[in-house]
Tab-separated table of C-alpha atoms and ligand atoms in Angstrom:
chain	number	residue	atom	x	y	z
A	387	UNK	CA	58.839	103.807	-139.612
A	388	UNK	CA	60.960	105.865	-137.171
A	389	UNK	CA	64.744	105.521	-137.370
A	390	UNK	CA	65.869	102.533	-135.359
A	391	UNK	CA	68.447	103.079	-132.667
A	392	UNK	CA	71.706	101.586	-133.921
A	393	UNK	CA	72.526	99.959	-130.614
A	394	UNK	CA	69.126	98.279	-130.508
A	395	UNK	CA	69.633	97.079	-134.089
A	396	UNK	CA	73.039	95.676	-133.123
A	397	UNK	CA	71.628	93.957	-130.045
A	398	UNK	CA	68.971	92.184	-132.097
A	399	UNK	CA	71.428	91.282	-134.869
A	400	UNK	CA	73.943	89.879	-132.390
A	401	UNK	CA	71.276	87.841	-130.600
A	402	UNK	CA	69.802	86.560	-133.829
A	403	UNK	CA	73.291	85.522	-135.000
A	404	UNK	CA	73.949	83.858	-131.632
A	405	UNK	CA	70.734	81.834	-131.922
A	406	UNK	CA	71.620	80.758	-135.481
A	407	UNK	CA	74.962	79.595	-134.088
A	408	UNK	CA	73.377	77.785	-131.154
A	409	UNK	CA	71.017	75.939	-133.528
A	410	UNK	CA	73.964	74.810	-135.643
A	411	UNK	CA	76.010	73.746	-132.646
A	412	UNK	CA	73.195	71.721	-131.062
A	413	UNK	CA	72.364	70.172	-134.433
A	414	UNK	CA	75.984	69.093	-134.895
A	415	UNK	CA	76.171	67.705	-131.372
A	416	UNK	CA	72.888	65.902	-131.718
A	417	UNK	CA	74.047	64.230	-134.876
A	418	UNK	CA	76.978	62.479	-133.196
A	419	UNK	CA	75.438	62.159	-129.730
A	420	UNK	CA	72.994	59.624	-131.151
A	421	UNK	CA	75.865	57.141	-131.113
A	422	UNK	CA	78.328	58.598	-128.643
A	423	UNK	CA	76.154	59.882	-125.790
A	424	UNK	CA	72.499	58.953	-126.296
A	425	UNK	CA	71.691	59.863	-122.689
A	426	UNK	CA	72.206	63.524	-123.662
A	427	UNK	CA	69.703	63.460	-126.527
A	428	UNK	CA	66.614	64.638	-124.602
A	429	UNK	CA	68.619	67.585	-123.219
A	430	UNK	CA	70.089	68.484	-126.623
A	431	UNK	CA	66.688	68.146	-128.316
A	432	UNK	CA	64.965	70.393	-125.799
A	433	UNK	CA	67.757	72.982	-126.106
A	434	UNK	CA	67.558	72.862	-129.894
A	435	UNK	CA	63.788	73.426	-129.788
A	436	UNK	CA	64.293	76.396	-127.459
A	437	UNK	CA	67.014	77.939	-129.675
A	438	UNK	CA	64.743	77.693	-132.728
A	439	UNK	CA	62.025	79.512	-130.803
A	440	UNK	CA	64.518	82.199	-129.728
A	441	UNK	CA	65.745	82.701	-133.274
A	442	UNK	CA	62.165	83.107	-134.543
A	443	UNK	CA	61.411	85.562	-131.769
A	444	UNK	CA	64.448	87.725	-132.530
A	445	UNK	CA	63.641	87.539	-136.252
A	446	UNK	CA	60.087	88.762	-135.542
A	447	UNK	CA	61.303	91.611	-133.316
A	448	UNK	CA	63.731	92.648	-136.062
A	449	UNK	CA	61.081	92.511	-138.748
A	450	UNK	CA	58.672	94.684	-136.743
A	451	UNK	CA	61.434	97.285	-136.432
A	452	UNK	CA	62.626	97.082	-140.038
A	453	UNK	CA	66.019	95.657	-139.033
A	454	UNK	CA	67.567	93.198	-141.459
A	455	UNK	CA	69.769	90.297	-140.326
A	456	UNK	CA	73.433	90.397	-141.329
A	457	UNK	CA	74.212	88.841	-144.681
A	458	UNK	CA	77.164	87.042	-143.127
A	459	UNK	CA	74.745	85.007	-141.049
A	460	UNK	CA	75.105	82.335	-143.737
A	461	UNK	CA	78.584	81.752	-142.291
A	462	UNK	CA	76.991	79.905	-139.395
A	463	UNK	CA	75.764	77.369	-141.905
A	464	UNK	CA	79.356	76.288	-142.421
A	465	UNK	CA	81.210	77.370	-139.284
A	466	UNK	CA	78.478	76.530	-136.820
A	467	UNK	CA	78.537	72.834	-137.450
A	468	UNK	CA	82.210	72.541	-136.609
A	469	UNK	CA	82.286	73.167	-132.831
A	470	UNK	CA	79.217	70.974	-132.340
A	471	UNK	CA	80.506	68.125	-134.452
A	472	UNK	CA	84.088	68.377	-133.200
A	473	UNK	CA	83.150	68.384	-129.529
A	474	UNK	CA	80.575	65.629	-129.994
A	475	UNK	CA	83.332	63.594	-131.638
A	476	UNK	CA	85.472	64.078	-128.534
A	477	UNK	CA	82.786	62.576	-126.354
A	478	UNK	CA	80.240	63.250	-123.678
A	479	UNK	CA	82.101	65.685	-121.472
A	480	UNK	CA	83.327	67.708	-124.466
A	481	UNK	CA	79.691	68.138	-125.577
A	482	UNK	CA	78.801	69.486	-122.150
A	483	UNK	CA	81.880	71.719	-121.957
A	484	UNK	CA	80.935	73.168	-125.353
A	485	UNK	CA	77.319	73.744	-124.314
A	486	UNK	CA	78.401	75.374	-121.083
A	487	UNK	CA	80.890	77.684	-122.831
A	488	UNK	CA	78.428	78.758	-125.532
A	489	UNK	CA	75.543	79.292	-123.123
A	490	UNK	CA	77.746	81.252	-120.740
A	491	UNK	CA	78.814	83.540	-123.576
A	492	UNK	CA	75.197	84.053	-124.665
A	493	UNK	CA	74.063	84.652	-121.090
A	494	UNK	CA	76.740	87.320	-120.571
A	495	UNK	CA	75.570	89.124	-123.733
A	496	UNK	CA	71.933	89.067	-122.625
A	497	UNK	CA	72.756	90.222	-119.115
A	498	UNK	CA	74.605	93.279	-120.389
A	499	UNK	CA	71.824	94.069	-122.859
A	500	UNK	CA	69.051	93.937	-120.257
A	501	UNK	CA	70.618	96.741	-118.254
A	502	UNK	CA	70.875	98.915	-121.354
A	503	UNK	CA	67.383	98.087	-122.627
A	504	UNK	CA	65.580	98.563	-119.314
A	505	UNK	CA	64.094	102.012	-120.016
A	506	UNK	CA	64.523	101.984	-123.801
A	507	UNK	CA	62.494	99.145	-125.317
A	508	UNK	CA	60.159	97.306	-122.979
A	509	UNK	CA	59.092	94.727	-125.562
A	510	UNK	CA	62.631	93.640	-126.477
A	511	UNK	CA	63.638	93.773	-122.831
A	512	UNK	CA	60.771	91.435	-121.852
A	513	UNK	CA	61.534	89.038	-124.693
A	514	UNK	CA	65.201	88.857	-123.713
A	515	UNK	CA	64.376	88.338	-120.035
A	516	UNK	CA	62.129	85.386	-120.946
A	517	UNK	CA	64.705	83.888	-123.307
A	518	UNK	CA	67.399	84.333	-120.694
A	519	UNK	CA	65.518	81.989	-118.333
A	520	UNK	CA	65.768	79.222	-120.938
A	521	UNK	CA	69.416	79.982	-121.693
A	522	UNK	CA	70.170	79.664	-117.998
A	523	UNK	CA	68.373	76.314	-117.940
A	524	UNK	CA	70.652	75.173	-120.781
A	525	UNK	CA	73.710	76.373	-118.892
A	526	UNK	CA	72.616	74.676	-115.672
A	527	UNK	CA	71.579	71.554	-117.585
A	528	UNK	CA	75.077	71.217	-119.033
A	529	UNK	CA	76.714	71.836	-115.645
A	530	UNK	CA	74.531	69.307	-113.852
A	531	UNK	CA	75.197	66.573	-116.375
A	532	UNK	CA	78.972	66.852	-116.253
A	533	UNK	CA	80.543	64.063	-114.253
A	534	UNK	CA	83.985	65.594	-114.067
A	535	UNK	CA	85.477	69.027	-113.864
A	536	UNK	CA	88.417	70.176	-115.935
A	537	UNK	CA	88.429	70.882	-119.647
A	538	UNK	CA	89.248	74.524	-119.021
A	539	UNK	CA	91.304	74.910	-122.186
A	540	UNK	CA	88.491	73.580	-124.378
A	541	UNK	CA	85.994	75.739	-122.489
A	542	UNK	CA	88.050	78.915	-123.030
A	543	UNK	CA	88.646	78.026	-126.670
A	544	UNK	CA	84.939	77.475	-127.410
A	545	UNK	CA	83.937	80.669	-125.597
A	546	UNK	CA	86.444	82.685	-127.664
A	547	UNK	CA	85.416	80.921	-130.877
A	548	UNK	CA	81.754	81.713	-130.144
A	549	UNK	CA	82.545	85.409	-129.608
A	550	UNK	CA	84.616	85.449	-132.782
A	551	UNK	CA	81.949	83.781	-134.920
A	552	UNK	CA	79.295	86.149	-133.595
A	553	UNK	CA	81.627	89.068	-134.328
A	554	UNK	CA	82.356	87.916	-137.875
A	555	UNK	CA	78.758	87.017	-138.675
A	556	UNK	CA	77.532	90.452	-137.541
A	557	UNK	CA	80.373	92.395	-139.177
A	558	UNK	CA	81.687	93.472	-135.792
A	559	UNK	CA	78.312	94.534	-134.335
A	560	UNK	CA	79.036	92.600	-131.142
A	561	UNK	CA	82.008	94.754	-130.176
A	562	UNK	CA	80.224	97.949	-131.237
A	563	UNK	CA	77.288	96.868	-129.058
A	564	UNK	CA	79.573	96.067	-126.124
A	565	UNK	CA	81.196	99.516	-126.359
A	566	UNK	CA	77.863	101.339	-126.479
A	567	UNK	CA	76.204	99.462	-123.660
A	568	UNK	CA	79.318	99.878	-121.573
A	569	UNK	CA	80.278	96.301	-121.100
B	705	FE2	FE1	68.924	80.762	-127.405
B	706	FE2	FE1	70.731	78.229	-125.158
């Protein structure tokens, strides 16, 4: 197998970690939303199904290229529940603020990657472009369902926490990736 480009390996590791996080967050939210905000369940369920599909797709792309996921991915198993559960405990708009912040962070990562990947790996580029459509639907879905604006502090906090967890769970690959793709 030819040597894998390190930036490509980082991109796939970061995305895979992000999907693991998204799965945890939606699972945590779903758990409490059953009582607190049942009207959000169909949206959360659909998003969760999509994130599982994304994770499997990134895992398959990694496997084909001989790239292993980061060992620290297990961290999401503990840390990932917290933002989902905590925001779901705060209520309906906190769930949507959390979703919006996480999806915006993910979308920004994918956007930057697509430019870099364009003439380097057509298969990964196509997969990311398709996944990005669903991530945007999650972002729009959260925005549409919000009945009030505000919550900027929580939004900024969740976005930073998402970046930090991705950074930790990939041993810093997300900032290495950002530097190399010129974000
Ligand atoms: Fe996703
Ligand atoms: Fe998503």
